[in-house]
Tab-separated table of N, CA and C and ligand atoms in Angstrom:
chain	number	residue	atom	x	y	z
A	1	MET	N	-19.759	-47.828	-7.013
A	1	MET	CA	-19.903	-47.247	-6.090
A	1	MET	C	-19.661	-45.645	-6.272
A	2	SER	N	-20.776	-45.015	-5.898
A	2	SER	CA	-20.775	-43.235	-6.442
A	2	SER	C	-19.871	-42.806	-5.534
A	3	ALA	N	-19.629	-41.615	-5.804
A	3	ALA	CA	-18.776	-40.614	-4.824
A	3	ALA	C	-19.201	-40.464	-3.767
A	4	GLN	N	-20.280	-40.049	-3.804
A	4	GLN	CA	-21.163	-39.923	-2.678
A	4	GLN	C	-21.117	-40.653	-1.608
A	5	GLU	N	-21.302	-42.320	-1.868
A	5	GLU	CA	-21.612	-43.244	-1.197
A	5	GLU	C	-19.984	-43.434	-0.592
A	6	ARG	N	-19.142	-43.152	-1.559
A	6	ARG	CA	-17.726	-43.728	-1.066
A	6	ARG	C	-17.375	-42.314	0.017
A	7	ILE	N	-18.048	-41.178	0.127
A	7	ILE	CA	-17.581	-40.164	0.957
A	7	ILE	C	-18.224	-40.581	2.592
A	8	ILE	N	-19.818	-41.057	2.002
A	8	ILE	CA	-20.672	-41.488	3.507
A	8	ILE	C	-19.865	-42.655	4.098
A	9	ILE	N	-19.641	-43.713	3.499
A	9	ILE	CA	-19.263	-44.848	3.898
A	9	ILE	C	-18.123	-44.675	4.780
A	10	ALA	N	-17.383	-43.656	4.398
A	10	ALA	CA	-15.967	-43.213	5.112
A	10	ALA	C	-16.231	-42.380	6.545
A	11	GLY	N	-17.642	-42.166	6.481
A	11	GLY	CA	-17.784	-41.702	7.809
A	11	GLY	C	-17.900	-39.923	7.440
A	12	LEU	N	-17.473	-39.802	6.409
A	12	LEU	CA	-17.581	-38.073	6.199
A	12	LEU	C	-18.559	-37.232	5.611
A	13	ARG	N	-18.665	-35.682	5.552
A	13	ARG	CA	-19.348	-35.287	4.727
A	13	ARG	C	-19.250	-34.967	3.599
A	14	PRO	N	-20.580	-35.115	2.411
A	14	PRO	CA	-19.850	-34.776	1.085
A	14	PRO	C	-20.147	-33.215	0.797
A	15	THR	N	-19.486	-32.352	-0.044
A	15	THR	CA	-20.180	-31.138	-0.368
A	15	THR	C	-19.907	-31.247	-1.670
A	16	LYS	N	-20.659	-30.243	-2.428
A	16	LYS	CA	-20.535	-29.855	-3.638
A	16	LYS	C	-19.018	-30.520	-4.237
A	17	ALA	N	-18.231	-29.476	-4.177
A	17	ALA	CA	-16.831	-29.339	-4.447
A	17	ALA	C	-16.138	-30.802	-4.220
A	18	ARG	N	-16.304	-31.265	-2.997
A	18	ARG	CA	-15.575	-33.151	-2.769
A	18	ARG	C	-16.372	-34.021	-3.661
A	19	LEU	N	-17.613	-33.986	-4.267
A	19	LEU	CA	-18.078	-34.950	-4.966
A	19	LEU	C	-17.705	-34.505	-6.147
A	20	ALA	N	-17.711	-33.096	-6.826
A	20	ALA	CA	-17.337	-32.963	-8.117
A	20	ALA	C	-15.762	-33.608	-8.456
A	21	VAL	N	-14.833	-33.129	-7.645
A	21	VAL	CA	-13.385	-33.748	-7.839
A	21	VAL	C	-13.474	-35.102	-7.313
A	22	LEU	N	-13.815	-35.754	-6.759
A	22	LEU	CA	-13.844	-37.386	-6.508
A	22	LEU	C	-14.446	-37.865	-7.879
A	23	ASN	N	-15.673	-37.687	-8.298
A	23	ASN	CA	-16.426	-37.767	-9.311
A	23	ASN	C	-15.416	-37.893	-10.574
A	24	THR	N	-14.784	-36.880	-11.265
A	24	THR	CA	-13.470	-36.676	-11.883
A	24	THR	C	-12.960	-37.383	-11.751
A	25	ILE	N	-11.818	-37.735	-10.665
A	25	ILE	CA	-10.980	-38.972	-10.743
A	25	ILE	C	-11.729	-40.205	-10.803
A	26	ALA	N	-12.783	-40.725	-10.240
A	26	ALA	CA	-13.298	-41.636	-10.532
A	26	ALA	C	-13.706	-42.050	-11.851
A	27	ASP	N	-14.087	-41.157	-12.695
A	27	ASP	CA	-14.665	-41.123	-14.084
A	27	ASP	C	-13.391	-41.444	-15.100
A	28	ALA	N	-12.211	-40.913	-14.634
A	28	ALA	CA	-11.287	-40.833	-15.336
A	28	ALA	C	-10.320	-42.591	-15.620
A	29	ASP	N	-9.925	-43.035	-16.686
A	29	ASP	CA	-9.499	-44.128	-16.907
A	29	ASP	C	-8.051	-44.475	-16.164
A	30	SER	N	-7.414	-43.440	-15.839
A	30	SER	CA	-6.101	-43.564	-15.498
A	30	SER	C	-5.878	-42.145	-14.163
A	31	ALA	N	-4.850	-42.118	-13.848
A	31	ALA	CA	-4.790	-41.187	-12.714
A	31	ALA	C	-4.673	-39.564	-13.250
A	32	LEU	N	-4.830	-38.558	-12.392
A	32	LEU	CA	-5.232	-37.446	-12.913
A	32	LEU	C	-4.000	-36.457	-12.271
A	33	SER	N	-3.421	-35.708	-12.887
A	33	SER	CA	-2.724	-34.385	-11.919
A	33	SER	C	-3.579	-33.473	-11.954
A	34	HIS	N	-2.922	-32.557	-10.694
A	34	HIS	CA	-3.883	-31.148	-10.230
A	34	HIS	C	-4.596	-30.463	-11.767
A	35	PRO	N	-3.538	-30.221	-12.856
A	35	PRO	CA	-3.902	-29.182	-13.773
A	35	PRO	C	-5.139	-30.376	-14.556
A	36	GLU	N	-5.140	-31.403	-14.883
A	36	GLU	CA	-6.343	-32.171	-15.279
A	36	GLU	C	-7.100	-32.344	-14.784
A	37	ILE	N	-7.351	-32.131	-13.642
A	37	ILE	CA	-8.764	-32.180	-12.803
A	37	ILE	C	-9.179	-30.857	-12.940
A	38	LEU	N	-8.218	-29.884	-12.831
A	38	LEU	CA	-8.955	-28.154	-13.083
A	38	LEU	C	-9.250	-28.149	-14.496
A	39	GLU	N	-8.725	-28.776	-15.443
A	39	GLU	CA	-9.079	-28.517	-16.733
A	39	GLU	C	-10.803	-29.938	-17.005
A	40	ARG	N	-10.898	-30.775	-16.496
A	40	ARG	CA	-11.990	-31.246	-16.199
A	40	ARG	C	-12.909	-30.322	-15.725
A	41	LEU	N	-12.675	-29.554	-14.671
A	41	LEU	CA	-13.876	-28.901	-13.759
A	41	LEU	C	-14.079	-27.921	-14.360
A	42	SER	N	-13.441	-27.279	-15.635
A	42	SER	CA	-13.355	-25.883	-15.983
A	42	SER	C	-14.704	-25.259	-16.471
A	43	THR	N	-15.546	-26.413	-16.519
A	43	THR	CA	-17.091	-26.274	-16.954
A	43	THR	C	-17.742	-25.576	-15.899
A	44	GLN	N	-17.242	-26.180	-14.584
A	44	GLN	CA	-18.142	-25.647	-13.591
A	44	GLN	C	-17.275	-24.501	-13.023
A	45	LYS	N	-17.524	-23.365	-13.033
A	45	LYS	CA	-16.570	-22.232	-12.718
A	45	LYS	C	-16.813	-22.016	-11.161
A	46	GLU	N	-17.571	-22.460	-10.592
A	46	GLU	CA	-17.700	-22.535	-8.880
A	46	GLU	C	-16.553	-22.685	-8.240
A	47	PHE	N	-16.001	-23.942	-8.738
A	47	PHE	CA	-14.757	-24.254	-7.980
A	47	PHE	C	-13.600	-23.513	-8.654
A	48	ASP	N	-12.725	-22.776	-7.702
A	48	ASP	CA	-11.817	-22.467	-8.209
A	48	ASP	C	-10.271	-23.285	-7.982
A	49	ARG	N	-8.803	-23.004	-8.411
A	49	ARG	CA	-7.792	-24.019	-8.128
A	49	ARG	C	-7.889	-24.146	-6.527
A	50	VAL	N	-7.736	-22.858	-5.764
A	50	VAL	CA	-7.491	-23.062	-4.525
A	50	VAL	C	-8.514	-24.169	-3.898
A	51	THR	N	-9.468	-24.211	-4.117
A	51	THR	CA	-10.871	-24.966	-3.515
A	51	THR	C	-10.541	-26.641	-4.053
A	52	ILE	N	-10.264	-26.240	-5.419
A	52	ILE	CA	-9.929	-28.138	-5.952
A	52	ILE	C	-8.376	-28.433	-5.175
A	53	TYR	N	-7.643	-27.847	-5.045
A	53	TYR	CA	-6.203	-28.102	-4.009
A	53	TYR	C	-6.711	-28.687	-2.664
A	54	ARG	N	-7.623	-27.611	-1.966
A	54	ARG	CA	-7.734	-28.293	-0.621
A	54	ARG	C	-8.674	-29.505	-0.572
A	55	VAL	N	-9.264	-29.794	-1.929
A	55	VAL	CA	-10.070	-31.043	-1.682
A	55	VAL	C	-9.669	-31.859	-1.891
A	56	LEU	N	-8.465	-31.859	-2.856
A	56	LEU	CA	-7.537	-32.867	-3.230
A	56	LEU	C	-6.808	-33.414	-1.746
A	57	ASP	N	-6.278	-32.178	-1.246
A	57	ASP	CA	-5.912	-33.081	0.442
A	57	ASP	C	-6.769	-33.410	0.931
A	58	TRP	N	-7.879	-32.940	1.065
A	58	TRP	CA	-8.550	-33.575	1.936
A	58	TRP	C	-9.047	-34.850	1.502
A	59	LEU	N	-9.140	-35.207	0.041
A	59	LEU	CA	-9.324	-36.809	-0.203
A	59	LEU	C	-8.278	-37.489	0.144
A	60	THR	N	-7.427	-36.857	-0.190
A	60	THR	CA	-5.943	-37.560	0.169
A	60	THR	C	-5.986	-38.141	1.717
A	61	GLU	N	-6.111	-37.239	2.506
A	61	GLU	CA	-6.101	-37.339	3.691
A	61	GLU	C	-7.033	-38.517	4.410
A	62	HIS	N	-7.965	-38.239	3.833
A	62	HIS	CA	-8.994	-39.160	4.295
A	62	HIS	C	-9.188	-41.012	3.556
A	63	ASP	N	-7.959	-40.613	2.603
A	63	ASP	CA	-7.617	-41.965	1.625
A	63	ASP	C	-8.663	-42.649	0.975
A	64	LEU	N	-9.503	-40.983	0.500
A	64	LEU	CA	-10.336	-41.879	-0.846
A	64	LEU	C	-9.663	-41.607	-2.086
A	65	VAL	N	-8.731	-40.762	-2.140
A	65	VAL	CA	-7.912	-41.078	-3.134
A	65	VAL	C	-6.442	-41.257	-2.645
A	66	HIS	N	-5.482	-41.641	-3.656
A	66	HIS	CA	-3.930	-41.839	-2.871
A	66	HIS	C	-2.934	-40.954	-4.378
A	67	LYS	N	-2.194	-40.462	-3.546
A	67	LYS	CA	-1.364	-39.588	-4.896
A	67	LYS	C	-0.355	-40.614	-5.144
A	68	ILE	N	0.149	-40.374	-6.525
A	68	ILE	CA	1.505	-41.045	-7.077
A	68	ILE	C	2.082	-40.050	-7.387
A	69	SER	N	3.508	-40.199	-7.549
A	69	SER	CA	4.538	-39.393	-8.135
A	69	SER	C	4.537	-39.435	-9.528
A	70	GLY	N	4.342	-38.384	-10.334
A	70	GLY	CA	4.533	-38.519	-11.806
A	70	GLY	C	5.374	-38.223	-12.249
A	71	GLU	N	5.389	-37.736	-13.764
A	71	GLU	CA	6.382	-36.895	-14.532
A	71	GLU	C	6.976	-35.735	-13.829
A	72	ASN	N	7.702	-35.328	-13.804
A	72	ASN	CA	8.407	-33.758	-12.851
A	72	ASN	C	8.009	-33.679	-11.645
A	73	ARG	N	7.936	-34.506	-11.132
A	73	ARG	CA	7.357	-34.333	-9.406
A	73	ARG	C	6.134	-33.771	-9.314
A	74	ALA	N	5.400	-34.028	-10.263
A	74	ALA	CA	3.794	-33.558	-10.374
A	74	ALA	C	3.065	-34.954	-9.726
A	75	TRP	N	2.329	-34.564	-9.015
A	75	TRP	CA	1.489	-35.454	-8.036
A	75	TRP	C	0.439	-35.774	-9.432
A	76	LYS	N	-0.027	-37.232	-9.131
A	76	LYS	CA	-1.289	-37.449	-9.972
A	76	LYS	C	-2.047	-38.257	-8.878
A	77	PHE	N	-3.420	-38.030	-8.981
A	77	PHE	CA	-4.398	-38.645	-8.174
A	77	PHE	C	-5.282	-39.886	-8.561
A	78	GLN	N	-5.477	-40.885	-7.820
A	78	GLN	CA	-6.287	-41.564	-8.336
A	78	GLN	C	-7.010	-42.473	-7.325
A	79	LEU	N	-8.100	-42.763	-7.508
A	79	LEU	CA	-9.179	-43.583	-6.565
A	79	LEU	C	-8.761	-44.617	-5.668
A	80	SER	N	-9.121	-44.635	-4.659
A	80	SER	CA	-8.328	-45.517	-3.566
A	80	SER	C	-9.276	-46.790	-3.561
A	81	GLN	N	-8.747	-47.992	-3.327
A	81	GLN	CA	-9.728	-49.064	-2.963
A	81	GLN	C	-10.535	-48.795	-2.062
A	82	GLN	N	-11.850	-48.878	-2.274
A	82	GLN	CA	-12.627	-48.665	-1.069
A	82	GLN	C	-12.382	-49.636	0.150
A	83	LYS	N	-12.205	-49.381	1.123
A	83	LYS	CA	-12.138	-50.158	2.471
A	83	LYS	C	-13.349	-50.525	2.930
A	84	PHE	N	-14.017	-51.512	3.000
A	84	PHE	CA	-15.386	-51.649	3.350
A	84	PHE	C	-15.735	-51.612	5.011
A	85	THR	N	-14.750	-51.967	5.374
A	85	THR	CA	-14.578	-51.944	6.717
A	85	THR	C	-14.482	-50.228	7.558
A	86	SER	N	-14.352	-49.411	6.586
A	86	SER	CA	-14.055	-48.335	7.015
A	86	SER	C	-14.847	-47.648	7.859
A	87	ALA	N	-16.177	-48.074	7.754
A	87	ALA	CA	-17.499	-47.009	8.371
A	87	ALA	C	-17.415	-47.776	9.764
A	88	THR	N	-16.772	-49.165	10.356
A	88	THR	CA	-16.924	-49.303	11.529
A	88	THR	C	-15.340	-49.441	12.167
A	89	ALA	N	-14.620	-49.534	11.440
A	89	ALA	CA	-13.059	-49.615	11.778
A	89	ALA	C	-12.492	-48.379	12.355
A	90	PRO	N	-11.764	-48.072	13.227
A	90	PRO	CA	-11.457	-47.024	13.904
A	90	PRO	C	-10.248	-46.577	13.182
A	91	LYS	N	-9.929	-45.223	13.037
A	91	LYS	CA	-8.888	-44.242	12.488
A	91	LYS	C	-7.717	-45.177	12.200
A	92	ALA	N	-7.514	-45.190	10.874
A	92	ALA	CA	-6.066	-46.248	10.505
A	92	ALA	C	-4.881	-45.987	11.605
A	93	THR	N	-4.565	-46.448	12.390
A	93	THR	CA	-3.527	-46.309	13.127
A	93	THR	C	-1.945	-46.317	12.228
A	94	SER	N	-2.153	-47.328	11.506
A	94	SER	CA	-1.097	-47.327	10.604
A	94	SER	C	-1.231	-47.473	8.793
A	95	ALA	N	-1.750	-45.928	9.112
A	95	ALA	CA	-2.178	-45.621	7.674
A	95	ALA	C	-1.539	-46.015	6.435
A	96	VAL	N	0.007	-45.379	6.971
A	96	VAL	CA	0.741	-45.567	5.893
A	96	VAL	C	1.274	-46.922	5.600
A	97	LEU	N	0.991	-48.145	6.204
A	97	LEU	CA	1.235	-49.281	5.660
A	97	LEU	C	-0.081	-50.154	4.992
A	98	SER	N	-1.055	-49.205	5.280
A	98	SER	CA	-2.650	-49.571	4.680
A	98	SER	C	-2.502	-50.179	3.410
A	99	ASN	N	-3.132	-50.655	3.139
A	99	ASN	CA	-3.311	-51.358	1.770
A	99	ASN	C	-3.323	-50.123	0.583
A	100	ASN	N	-3.728	-49.238	0.769
A	100	ASN	CA	-3.898	-47.889	-0.331
A	100	ASN	C	-2.232	-47.558	-0.605
A	101	HIS	N	-1.432	-47.856	0.426
A	101	HIS	CA	0.032	-47.074	0.435
A	101	HIS	C	0.998	-47.926	0.116
A	102	HIS	N	0.792	-48.964	-0.237
A	102	HIS	CA	1.891	-49.983	-0.497
A	102	HIS	C	1.726	-50.572	-1.802
A	103	HIS	N	0.794	-50.404	-2.916
A	103	HIS	CA	0.968	-50.976	-3.805
A	103	HIS	C	1.635	-50.645	-5.181
A	104	ALA	N	1.589	-50.824	-6.167
A	104	ALA	CA	2.707	-50.660	-7.461
A	104	ALA	C	2.022	-49.554	-8.238
A	105	HIS	N	2.624	-49.080	-8.943
A	105	HIS	CA	1.693	-48.191	-10.052
A	105	HIS	C	2.703	-48.657	-11.473
A	106	LEU	N	2.128	-48.528	-12.759
A	106	LEU	CA	2.317	-48.891	-13.778
A	106	LEU	C	2.177	-47.682	-14.882
A	107	HIS	N	3.535	-47.158	-14.840
A	107	HIS	CA	3.684	-45.895	-15.650
A	107	HIS	C	3.539	-45.989	-17.372
A	108	CYS	N	2.718	-45.640	-18.103
A	108	CYS	CA	2.990	-45.792	-19.702
A	108	CYS	C	3.788	-44.733	-19.933
A	109	LYS	N	5.096	-45.423	-20.214
A	109	LYS	CA	6.008	-44.220	-20.882
A	109	LYS	C	5.526	-43.269	-22.119
A	110	VAL	N	4.714	-43.699	-22.914
A	110	VAL	CA	4.336	-43.100	-24.150
A	110	VAL	C	3.066	-42.036	-23.900
A	111	CYS	N	1.912	-42.592	-23.058
A	111	CYS	CA	1.077	-41.674	-23.036
A	111	CYS	C	0.859	-41.091	-21.190
A	112	GLY	N	1.639	-41.818	-20.305
A	112	GLY	CA	1.628	-41.169	-18.986
A	112	GLY	C	0.485	-41.598	-18.291
A	113	LYS	N	-0.356	-42.683	-18.859
A	113	LYS	CA	-1.221	-43.357	-18.344
A	113	LYS	C	-0.858	-44.428	-16.953
A	114	VAL	N	-1.559	-43.928	-15.777
A	114	VAL	CA	-0.961	-44.860	-14.537
A	114	VAL	C	-1.827	-45.597	-14.035
A	115	THR	N	-1.373	-46.738	-13.932
A	115	THR	CA	-2.781	-47.763	-13.328
A	115	THR	C	-1.841	-48.789	-11.729
A	116	CYS	N	-2.724	-48.866	-10.935
A	116	CYS	CA	-2.697	-49.393	-9.542
A	116	CYS	C	-2.341	-50.748	-9.920
A	117	VAL	N	-1.420	-51.339	-9.132
A	117	VAL	CA	-1.369	-52.529	-9.050
A	117	VAL	C	-1.817	-53.238	-7.734
A	118	HIS	N	-2.639	-53.443	-7.406
A	118	HIS	CA	-2.716	-53.995	-5.844
A	118	HIS	C	-2.082	-55.228	-5.672
A	119	GLU	N	-2.277	-56.414	-6.559
A	119	GLU	CA	-1.453	-57.584	-6.350
A	119	GLU	C	-0.199	-57.439	-5.712
A	120	LEU	N	0.637	-56.108	-6.182
A	120	LEU	CA	1.778	-56.696	-6.158
A	120	LEU	C	2.286	-55.811	-4.696
A	121	GLU	N	2.922	-56.197	-3.910
A	121	GLU	CA	3.038	-55.420	-2.353
A	121	GLU	C	4.680	-55.910	-2.155
A	122	PRO	N	5.157	-55.023	-1.166
A	122	PRO	CA	6.450	-55.009	-0.811
A	122	PRO	C	6.452	-56.107	0.418
A	123	HIS	N	7.141	-57.108	0.308
A	123	HIS	CA	7.413	-57.671	1.582
A	123	HIS	C	9.089	-57.067	2.676
A	124	PHE	N	8.458	-56.773	3.679
A	124	PHE	CA	9.802	-56.350	4.178
A	124	PHE	C	10.276	-57.394	5.158
A	125	PRO	N	11.652	-57.401	5.252
A	125	PRO	CA	12.158	-58.201	6.567
A	125	PRO	C	11.755	-57.493	7.837
A	126	ALA	N	11.159	-58.198	8.580
A	126	ALA	CA	10.801	-57.630	9.875
A	126	ALA	C	11.978	-56.574	10.610
A	127	PRO	N	13.188	-57.305	10.534
A	127	PRO	CA	14.159	-56.675	11.269
A	127	PRO	C	14.592	-54.733	10.657
A	128	LEU	N	14.206	-54.853	9.437
A	128	LEU	CA	14.725	-53.767	8.576
A	128	LEU	C	13.389	-52.462	9.112
A	129	LEU	N	12.080	-53.248	9.256
A	129	LEU	CA	10.803	-52.441	9.578
A	129	LEU	C	11.366	-52.151	10.900
A	130	ALA	N	11.717	-52.910	11.678
A	130	ALA	CA	11.685	-52.130	13.094
A	130	ALA	C	12.515	-51.572	13.356
A	131	GLN	N	13.565	-51.396	12.789
A	131	GLN	CA	14.818	-50.230	12.792
A	131	GLN	C	14.692	-49.107	12.185
A	132	TYR	N	13.570	-49.086	10.876
A	132	TYR	CA	13.516	-47.765	10.063
A	132	TYR	C	12.138	-47.366	10.095
A	133	GLN	N	11.578	-46.453	10.370
A	133	GLN	CA	10.292	-46.214	10.045
A	133	GLN	C	10.018	-45.684	9.206
A	134	VAL	N	9.146	-46.393	8.449
A	134	VAL	CA	8.749	-46.117	7.069
A	134	VAL	C	7.454	-45.305	6.915
A	135	THR	N	7.951	-44.345	5.984
A	135	THR	CA	6.679	-43.341	6.253
A	135	THR	C	5.505	-43.350	5.011
A	136	SER	N	6.602	-43.598	3.968
A	136	SER	CA	5.465	-43.935	2.629
A	136	SER	C	6.407	-44.854	1.378
A	137	ILE	N	5.619	-45.894	0.899
A	137	ILE	CA	6.350	-46.316	0.152
A	137	ILE	C	5.747	-46.287	-1.519
A	138	ASP	N	6.490	-46.128	-2.868
A	138	ASP	CA	6.186	-45.671	-3.524
A	138	ASP	C	6.857	-46.606	-4.737
A	139	ILE	N	6.208	-47.672	-5.589
A	139	ILE	CA	6.953	-48.837	-6.411
A	139	ILE	C	6.357	-48.253	-7.426
A	140	ASN	N	7.166	-47.666	-8.493
A	140	ASN	CA	6.871	-47.589	-9.791
A	140	ASN	C	7.251	-48.061	-11.125
A	141	ILE	N	6.675	-48.669	-11.720
A	141	ILE	CA	7.152	-49.904	-12.834
A	141	ILE	C	6.901	-49.273	-14.122
A	142	LYS	N	7.959	-48.898	-15.057
A	142	LYS	CA	7.654	-48.098	-16.556
A	142	LYS	C	7.578	-49.028	-17.656
A	143	GLY	N	6.651	-48.623	-18.583
A	143	GLY	CA	6.952	-49.508	-19.394
A	143	GLY	C	5.722	-48.694	-20.608
A	144	VAL	N	4.817	-49.447	-21.476
A	144	VAL	CA	4.220	-49.295	-22.149
A	144	VAL	C	2.807	-49.959	-22.344
A	145	CYS	N	1.805	-48.981	-22.232
A	145	CYS	CA	0.263	-49.857	-21.991
A	145	CYS	C	-0.049	-50.347	-23.178
A	146	ALA	N	-1.149	-50.969	-23.180
A	146	ALA	CA	-1.660	-51.800	-24.087
A	146	ALA	C	-2.297	-51.031	-25.656
A	147	ASP	N	-2.666	-49.585	-25.217
A	147	ASP	CA	-3.096	-48.748	-26.263
A	147	ASP	C	-1.914	-48.298	-26.934
A	148	CYS	N	-0.894	-48.070	-26.160
A	148	CYS	CA	0.183	-47.272	-26.942
A	148	CYS	C	1.153	-48.595	-27.588
A	149	ALA	N	1.151	-49.508	-27.060
A	149	ALA	CA	1.648	-50.864	-27.978
A	149	ALA	C	1.302	-51.420	-29.415
A	150	SER	N	-0.174	-51.132	-29.129
A	150	SER	CA	-1.045	-51.509	-30.584
A	150	SER	C	-0.937	-50.298	-31.206
A	151	LEU	N	-0.248	-49.145	-31.198
A	151	LEU	CA	-0.123	-48.017	-32.265
A	151	LEU	C	1.042	-48.592	-33.026
A	152	LYS	N	2.037	-49.168	-32.296
A	152	LYS	CA	3.124	-49.413	-33.045
A	152	LYS	C	2.956	-50.067	-34.491
B	1	LIG	ZN1	0.134	-45.597	-22.994
B	2	LIG	ZN1	-2.666	-46.610	-6.828
């Protein structure tokens, strides 16, 4: 699915900057930080860092990408799993607990590559959830990716 289709299916308006940033994230084989996205878009001088920041916020807000906490508290951005119901579904009321926000991330300690693991989800005891208002869930698993392991 192209960046343009993802934005249109979500009922949103694609702009040049939105498409450029979303394509950059979609083309990467791992989550990208803001400086990495800037670097990859540096050939397209029409987008300054503020524009790219704003677009990243917009993409995150609309759940087209999600933020992952990386090293040194720097966020990394990864494409969200497309929700095929998003065109018809009302705005997610429990966005925090939607599928995009409670999966786990594998972090390679060597190269910093981040991979989404949608199969691993937290299962909360209902009494705890009733008492505590969860606003975000961030499960991080550290290890060594296959590429880095094969270098040894
Ligand atoms: Zn690695
Ligand atoms: Zn993820």
